[in-house]
């Protein structure tokens, strides 16, 4: 069942989303060669707490950290670590804040120093996929219109979309219906209605879409070792069109 949100509830969620956006803005200047993902994680945790919110991932299903930090071929759910980032890395930082019982969820991909043209292009197309998906997130459209816009843009550039990790409805819980892959056909899938709130979070691989999860039970990596990039926003479907609740 999809839990629809009232305009007032969407306003509440926008406050949680604003906390996530603030955390991203706070770490962006620190992402450079030599910093560790654990240091970035700690900056997020401090900043979020200062803003009166709680890092929802900490303790969620046994996850231990305030962020997920996923470097290069790690697609998602990487653990922050003391290992310094190096010039040319790309790192996805995924942040979920809880404020007054409502959640906001956004992941962003950051370049560490100077990166290769291949990495830059993958990041750019991943961001364009997110934006193309958001543009289709309007009442009356179907979910397939969103996912098709994403899939056709990614594959048109020779990239693949991860299928084993899903986007999700979000509200008072992190994972609500709909749960969906970022691939699909126009005109197919559920019809989008005012009051729906879900994440759009395409994960693009430079190589194949296949992935595996490491023995730690979390870290998702590309099977072929290729680079992966992701951008994620929490998006509300409203009469006025899509509203990005985690806009930076
Ligand atoms: N954005 C991630 C997701 O939607 C956040 C969850 S990570 C977890 O699944 F570690 F908390 F599970
Ligand atoms: Co998410």
mmCIF file of C-alpha atoms and ligand atoms in Angstrom:
data_model
loop_
_atom_site.group_PDB
_atom_site.id
_atom_site.type_symbol
_atom_site.label_atom_id
_atom_site.label_comp_id
_atom_site.label_asym_id
_atom_site.label_seq_id
_atom_site.Cartn_x
_atom_site.Cartn_y
_atom_site.Cartn_z
ATOM 1 C CA UNK A 1 0.000 0.000 0.000
ATOM 2 C CA UNK A 2 1.262 3.450 -0.890
ATOM 3 C CA UNK A 3 0.956 5.936 1.990
ATOM 4 C CA UNK A 4 -0.080 9.301 0.534
ATOM 5 C CA UNK A 5 1.087 12.450 2.311
ATOM 6 C CA UNK A 6 -0.967 15.593 2.859
ATOM 7 C CA UNK A 7 0.445 18.982 1.825
ATOM 8 C CA UNK A 8 1.162 19.645 5.501
ATOM 9 C CA UNK A 9 3.052 16.361 5.840
ATOM 10 C CA UNK A 10 5.036 17.173 2.707
ATOM 11 C CA UNK A 11 6.022 20.464 4.342
ATOM 12 C CA UNK A 12 7.256 18.473 7.364
ATOM 13 C CA UNK A 13 9.224 16.177 5.081
ATOM 14 C CA UNK A 14 10.723 19.213 3.375
ATOM 15 C CA UNK A 15 12.253 20.182 6.725
ATOM 16 C CA UNK A 16 13.869 16.755 7.069
ATOM 17 C CA UNK A 17 15.010 17.015 3.459
ATOM 18 C CA UNK A 18 16.517 20.436 4.111
ATOM 19 C CA UNK A 19 18.648 18.920 6.884
ATOM 20 C CA UNK A 20 20.026 16.346 4.446
ATOM 21 C CA UNK A 21 20.735 19.089 1.907
ATOM 22 C CA UNK A 22 22.506 21.167 4.578
ATOM 23 C CA UNK A 23 24.681 18.174 5.475
ATOM 24 C CA UNK A 24 25.702 17.727 1.853
ATOM 25 C CA UNK A 25 26.588 21.400 1.587
ATOM 26 C CA UNK A 26 28.588 21.099 4.808
ATOM 27 C CA UNK A 27 30.795 18.244 3.597
ATOM 28 C CA UNK A 28 31.300 19.311 -0.012
ATOM 29 C CA UNK A 29 34.319 21.555 0.770
ATOM 30 C CA UNK A 30 35.982 18.756 2.740
ATOM 31 C CA UNK A 31 35.918 16.194 -0.045
ATOM 32 C CA UNK A 32 39.501 16.241 -1.287
ATOM 33 C CA UNK A 33 42.532 13.963 -1.422
ATOM 34 C CA UNK A 34 43.662 12.905 2.056
ATOM 35 C CA UNK A 35 40.334 13.109 3.862
ATOM 36 C CA UNK A 36 38.831 9.823 5.024
ATOM 37 C CA UNK A 37 35.226 8.811 4.573
ATOM 38 C CA UNK A 38 35.038 8.358 8.345
ATOM 39 C CA UNK A 39 35.974 12.027 8.801
ATOM 40 C CA UNK A 40 33.260 13.020 6.317
ATOM 41 C CA UNK A 41 30.799 10.776 8.144
ATOM 42 C CA UNK A 42 31.635 12.428 11.441
ATOM 43 C CA UNK A 43 31.158 15.911 10.006
ATOM 44 C CA UNK A 44 27.697 14.880 8.781
ATOM 45 C CA UNK A 45 26.772 13.344 12.122
ATOM 46 C CA UNK A 46 27.816 16.456 14.073
ATOM 47 C CA UNK A 47 26.139 18.837 11.654
ATOM 48 C CA UNK A 48 22.883 16.875 11.584
ATOM 49 C CA UNK A 49 22.743 16.659 15.350
ATOM 50 C CA UNK A 50 23.339 20.404 15.555
ATOM 51 C CA UNK A 51 20.351 20.909 13.267
ATOM 52 C CA UNK A 52 18.195 18.920 15.705
ATOM 53 C CA UNK A 53 17.845 15.857 13.503
ATOM 54 C CA UNK A 54 18.933 12.236 13.862
ATOM 55 C CA UNK A 55 21.042 10.218 11.400
ATOM 56 C CA UNK A 56 18.469 7.551 10.640
ATOM 57 C CA UNK A 57 20.838 4.982 9.137
ATOM 58 C CA UNK A 58 22.712 4.619 12.439
ATOM 59 C CA UNK A 59 21.229 1.488 13.947
ATOM 60 C CA UNK A 60 18.917 0.866 10.988
ATOM 61 C CA UNK A 61 18.851 -2.911 10.404
ATOM 62 C CA UNK A 62 22.162 -3.068 12.232
ATOM 63 C CA UNK A 63 23.902 -0.458 10.058
ATOM 64 C CA UNK A 64 26.409 1.345 12.278
ATOM 65 C CA UNK A 65 27.043 4.743 10.655
ATOM 66 C CA UNK A 66 25.416 8.119 10.020
ATOM 67 C CA UNK A 67 26.213 7.875 6.293
ATOM 68 C CA UNK A 68 26.936 5.347 3.597
ATOM 69 C CA UNK A 69 30.173 6.208 1.771
ATOM 70 C CA UNK A 70 30.808 4.317 -1.435
ATOM 71 C CA UNK A 71 34.084 4.787 -3.324
ATOM 72 C CA UNK A 72 34.664 4.075 -7.053
ATOM 73 C CA UNK A 73 33.375 0.552 -7.822
ATOM 74 C CA UNK A 74 31.352 0.432 -4.606
ATOM 75 C CA UNK A 75 27.803 1.118 -5.769
ATOM 76 C CA UNK A 76 26.161 1.790 -2.406
ATOM 77 C CA UNK A 77 26.059 1.035 1.325
ATOM 78 C CA UNK A 78 29.832 1.266 1.811
ATOM 79 C CA UNK A 79 31.064 1.691 5.393
ATOM 80 C CA UNK A 80 32.924 4.890 6.266
ATOM 81 C CA UNK A 81 36.580 4.027 6.889
ATOM 82 C CA UNK A 82 39.804 5.657 8.083
ATOM 83 C CA UNK A 83 41.458 5.105 4.713
ATOM 84 C CA UNK A 84 42.172 8.452 3.038
ATOM 85 C CA UNK A 85 40.545 9.241 -0.286
ATOM 86 C CA UNK A 86 42.984 9.781 -3.132
ATOM 87 C CA UNK A 87 43.109 12.073 -6.127
ATOM 88 C CA UNK A 88 40.865 10.703 -8.888
ATOM 89 C CA UNK A 89 38.448 8.797 -6.655
ATOM 90 C CA UNK A 90 34.724 9.362 -6.811
ATOM 91 C CA UNK A 91 32.697 8.923 -3.632
ATOM 92 C CA UNK A 92 28.945 8.610 -3.179
ATOM 93 C CA UNK A 93 27.717 9.878 0.167
ATOM 94 C CA UNK A 94 24.202 8.807 1.164
ATOM 95 C CA UNK A 95 22.489 10.637 4.027
ATOM 96 C CA UNK A 96 19.133 10.010 5.733
ATOM 97 C CA UNK A 97 17.859 12.456 8.368
ATOM 98 C CA UNK A 98 14.945 12.038 10.735
ATOM 99 C CA UNK A 99 13.311 15.247 11.948
ATOM 100 C CA UNK A 100 10.095 15.183 14.010
ATOM 101 C CA UNK A 101 9.472 11.626 12.833
ATOM 102 C CA UNK A 102 9.800 12.424 9.115
ATOM 103 C CA UNK A 103 12.628 11.301 6.850
ATOM 104 C CA UNK A 104 14.661 12.794 4.026
ATOM 105 C CA UNK A 105 17.083 10.744 1.900
ATOM 106 C CA UNK A 106 19.654 11.974 -0.594
ATOM 107 C CA UNK A 107 22.894 10.585 -1.979
ATOM 108 C CA UNK A 108 25.407 12.675 -3.912
ATOM 109 C CA UNK A 109 28.494 11.781 -5.915
ATOM 110 C CA UNK A 110 31.643 13.821 -5.294
ATOM 111 C CA UNK A 111 34.886 14.046 -7.263
ATOM 112 C CA UNK A 112 38.067 13.794 -5.208
ATOM 113 C CA UNK A 113 40.522 16.299 -6.700
ATOM 114 C CA UNK A 114 41.064 15.894 -10.424
ATOM 115 C CA UNK A 115 39.244 12.906 -11.883
ATOM 116 C CA UNK A 116 39.447 11.123 -15.225
ATOM 117 C CA UNK A 117 37.276 12.140 -18.158
ATOM 118 C CA UNK A 118 35.574 8.719 -17.882
ATOM 119 C CA UNK A 119 34.601 9.346 -14.275
ATOM 120 C CA UNK A 120 33.453 12.886 -14.988
ATOM 121 C CA UNK A 121 31.232 11.751 -17.833
ATOM 122 C CA UNK A 122 29.683 8.941 -15.749
ATOM 123 C CA UNK A 123 28.916 11.413 -12.957
ATOM 124 C CA UNK A 124 27.392 13.914 -15.347
ATOM 125 C CA UNK A 125 25.124 11.354 -17.016
ATOM 126 C CA UNK A 126 24.068 9.980 -13.602
ATOM 127 C CA UNK A 127 23.023 13.485 -12.527
ATOM 128 C CA UNK A 128 21.199 14.014 -15.827
ATOM 129 C CA UNK A 129 19.353 10.710 -15.267
ATOM 130 C CA UNK A 130 18.150 11.899 -11.863
ATOM 131 C CA UNK A 131 16.940 15.174 -13.395
ATOM 132 C CA UNK A 132 15.234 13.374 -16.311
ATOM 133 C CA UNK A 133 13.436 11.095 -13.846
ATOM 134 C CA UNK A 134 12.306 14.006 -11.702
ATOM 135 C CA UNK A 135 10.840 15.801 -14.746
ATOM 136 C CA UNK A 136 8.534 12.808 -15.339
ATOM 137 C CA UNK A 137 7.398 12.628 -11.698
ATOM 138 C CA UNK A 138 4.070 14.413 -12.245
ATOM 139 C CA UNK A 139 0.508 13.378 -11.375
ATOM 140 C CA UNK A 140 -1.068 11.293 -14.119
ATOM 141 C CA UNK A 141 2.217 9.916 -15.429
ATOM 142 C CA UNK A 142 3.155 6.346 -14.652
ATOM 143 C CA UNK A 143 6.223 5.136 -12.809
ATOM 144 C CA UNK A 144 7.436 3.633 -16.096
ATOM 145 C CA UNK A 145 7.631 7.147 -17.534
ATOM 146 C CA UNK A 146 10.101 8.033 -14.781
ATOM 147 C CA UNK A 147 12.178 4.889 -15.083
ATOM 148 C CA UNK A 148 12.179 4.885 -18.874
ATOM 149 C CA UNK A 149 13.515 8.452 -18.961
ATOM 150 C CA UNK A 150 16.333 7.323 -16.680
ATOM 151 C CA UNK A 151 17.086 4.068 -18.474
ATOM 152 C CA UNK A 152 17.083 5.509 -21.985
ATOM 153 C CA UNK A 153 19.414 8.349 -20.999
ATOM 154 C CA UNK A 154 21.879 6.044 -19.216
ATOM 155 C CA UNK A 155 21.909 3.353 -21.874
ATOM 156 C CA UNK A 156 22.065 5.960 -24.626
ATOM 157 C CA UNK A 157 25.452 6.899 -23.186
ATOM 158 C CA UNK A 158 26.584 3.275 -22.920
ATOM 159 C CA UNK A 159 26.097 2.981 -19.153
ATOM 160 C CA UNK A 160 24.081 0.358 -17.299
ATOM 161 C CA UNK A 161 21.587 0.736 -14.471
ATOM 162 C CA UNK A 162 21.868 -1.299 -11.316
ATOM 163 C CA UNK A 163 18.777 -3.503 -10.919
ATOM 164 C CA UNK A 164 19.433 -5.210 -7.598
ATOM 165 C CA UNK A 165 19.060 -2.098 -5.419
ATOM 166 C CA UNK A 166 15.713 -0.330 -5.451
ATOM 167 C CA UNK A 167 14.312 3.148 -5.052
ATOM 168 C CA UNK A 168 11.536 3.447 -2.492
ATOM 169 C CA UNK A 169 8.632 5.339 -1.059
ATOM 170 C CA UNK A 170 9.575 7.282 2.052
ATOM 171 C CA UNK A 171 7.796 9.079 4.893
ATOM 172 C CA UNK A 172 7.859 8.061 8.524
ATOM 173 C CA UNK A 173 9.686 4.908 7.378
ATOM 174 C CA UNK A 174 12.707 4.697 5.102
ATOM 175 C CA UNK A 175 11.367 1.982 2.845
ATOM 176 C CA UNK A 176 7.721 2.264 1.869
ATOM 177 C CA UNK A 177 5.971 1.268 -1.324
ATOM 178 C CA UNK A 178 6.581 1.683 -4.165
ATOM 179 C CA UNK A 179 9.897 -0.163 -4.384
ATOM 180 C CA UNK A 180 11.124 -0.001 -7.951
ATOM 181 C CA UNK A 181 14.068 -0.522 -10.300
ATOM 182 C CA UNK A 182 15.298 2.393 -12.399
ATOM 183 C CA UNK A 183 14.354 0.638 -15.641
ATOM 184 C CA UNK A 184 10.986 0.438 -17.348
ATOM 185 C CA UNK A 185 8.666 1.260 -20.191
ATOM 186 C CA UNK A 186 6.687 4.430 -20.773
ATOM 187 C CA UNK A 187 2.993 4.131 -19.885
ATOM 188 C CA UNK A 188 3.626 1.103 -17.636
ATOM 189 C CA UNK A 189 3.587 0.730 -13.867
ATOM 190 C CA UNK A 190 1.582 2.489 -11.190
ATOM 191 C CA UNK A 191 -0.044 5.833 -11.909
ATOM 192 C CA UNK A 192 1.555 8.722 -10.010
ATOM 193 C CA UNK A 193 -0.763 10.571 -7.665
ATOM 194 C CA UNK A 194 -0.594 13.766 -5.689
ATOM 195 C CA UNK A 195 0.781 13.001 -2.226
ATOM 196 C CA UNK A 196 3.150 10.227 -3.236
ATOM 197 C CA UNK A 197 6.709 10.719 -1.979
ATOM 198 C CA UNK A 198 9.536 8.506 -3.151
ATOM 199 C CA UNK A 199 13.236 8.528 -3.843
ATOM 200 C CA UNK A 200 14.702 8.684 -7.321
ATOM 201 C CA UNK A 201 18.226 7.333 -7.071
ATOM 202 C CA UNK A 202 19.671 5.897 -10.287
ATOM 203 C CA UNK A 203 22.937 3.979 -9.875
ATOM 204 C CA UNK A 204 24.901 3.947 -13.141
ATOM 205 C CA UNK A 205 27.772 1.571 -13.833
ATOM 206 C CA UNK A 206 30.406 2.214 -16.477
ATOM 207 C CA UNK A 207 30.394 -1.541 -17.193
ATOM 208 C CA UNK A 208 27.734 -4.189 -16.641
ATOM 209 C CA UNK A 209 24.831 -3.821 -14.219
ATOM 210 C CA UNK A 210 25.828 -6.922 -12.274
ATOM 211 C CA UNK A 211 26.842 -6.475 -8.656
ATOM 212 C CA UNK A 212 27.578 -8.446 -5.538
ATOM 213 C CA UNK A 213 27.388 -7.791 -1.827
ATOM 214 C CA UNK A 214 30.521 -8.266 0.226
ATOM 215 C CA UNK A 215 30.796 -10.592 3.219
ATOM 216 C CA UNK A 216 30.045 -7.619 5.532
ATOM 217 C CA UNK A 217 26.439 -7.933 4.342
ATOM 218 C CA UNK A 218 26.236 -4.328 3.080
ATOM 219 C CA UNK A 219 28.924 -3.164 0.658
ATOM 220 C CA UNK A 220 27.531 -3.434 -2.882
ATOM 221 C CA UNK A 221 30.197 -3.554 -5.620
ATOM 222 C CA UNK A 222 30.143 -3.758 -9.388
ATOM 223 C CA UNK A 223 30.851 -7.347 -10.480
ATOM 224 C CA UNK A 224 33.339 -6.225 -13.146
ATOM 225 C CA UNK A 225 35.137 -3.632 -11.000
ATOM 226 C CA UNK A 226 33.859 -0.745 -13.129
ATOM 227 C CA UNK A 227 33.058 2.676 -11.683
ATOM 228 C CA UNK A 228 29.590 3.456 -10.355
ATOM 229 C CA UNK A 229 27.924 6.830 -9.801
ATOM 230 C CA UNK A 230 24.673 7.773 -8.071
ATOM 231 C CA UNK A 231 22.612 10.845 -7.295
ATOM 232 C CA UNK A 232 19.473 10.598 -5.204
ATOM 233 C CA UNK A 233 16.706 12.977 -4.198
ATOM 234 C CA UNK A 234 13.513 12.573 -2.185
ATOM 235 C CA UNK A 235 10.694 13.779 -4.425
ATOM 236 C CA UNK A 236 7.040 14.630 -3.686
ATOM 237 C CA UNK A 237 4.357 14.394 -6.384
ATOM 238 C CA UNK A 238 2.155 17.475 -6.115
ATOM 239 C CA UNK A 239 -0.488 19.275 -8.177
ATOM 240 C CA UNK A 240 2.230 21.772 -9.072
ATOM 241 C CA UNK A 241 4.534 18.991 -10.312
ATOM 242 C CA UNK A 242 7.533 17.322 -8.710
ATOM 243 C CA UNK A 243 8.889 18.960 -5.556
ATOM 244 C CA UNK A 244 12.462 17.983 -4.646
ATOM 245 C CA UNK A 245 12.469 17.816 -0.851
ATOM 246 C CA UNK A 246 16.253 17.405 -0.577
ATOM 247 C CA UNK A 247 17.259 20.207 -2.951
ATOM 248 C CA UNK A 248 20.694 21.602 -2.058
HETATM 249 N N1 LIG B 1 19.573 5.603 0.786
HETATM 250 C C1 LIG B 1 19.742 4.297 1.339
HETATM 251 C C2 LIG B 1 18.558 3.437 0.977
HETATM 252 O O1 LIG B 1 17.634 3.969 0.443
HETATM 253 C C3 LIG B 1 19.910 4.436 2.760
HETATM 254 C C4 LIG B 1 19.820 3.196 3.519
HETATM 255 S S1 LIG B 1 21.336 2.687 3.917
HETATM 256 C C5 LIG B 1 21.148 1.830 5.328
HETATM 257 O O2 LIG B 1 18.512 2.251 1.159
HETATM 258 F F1 LIG B 1 22.315 1.500 5.665
HETATM 259 F F2 LIG B 1 20.588 2.536 6.233
HETATM 260 F F3 LIG B 1 20.357 0.811 5.084
HETATM 261 CO CO1 LIG B 2 17.397 5.829 -0.523
#
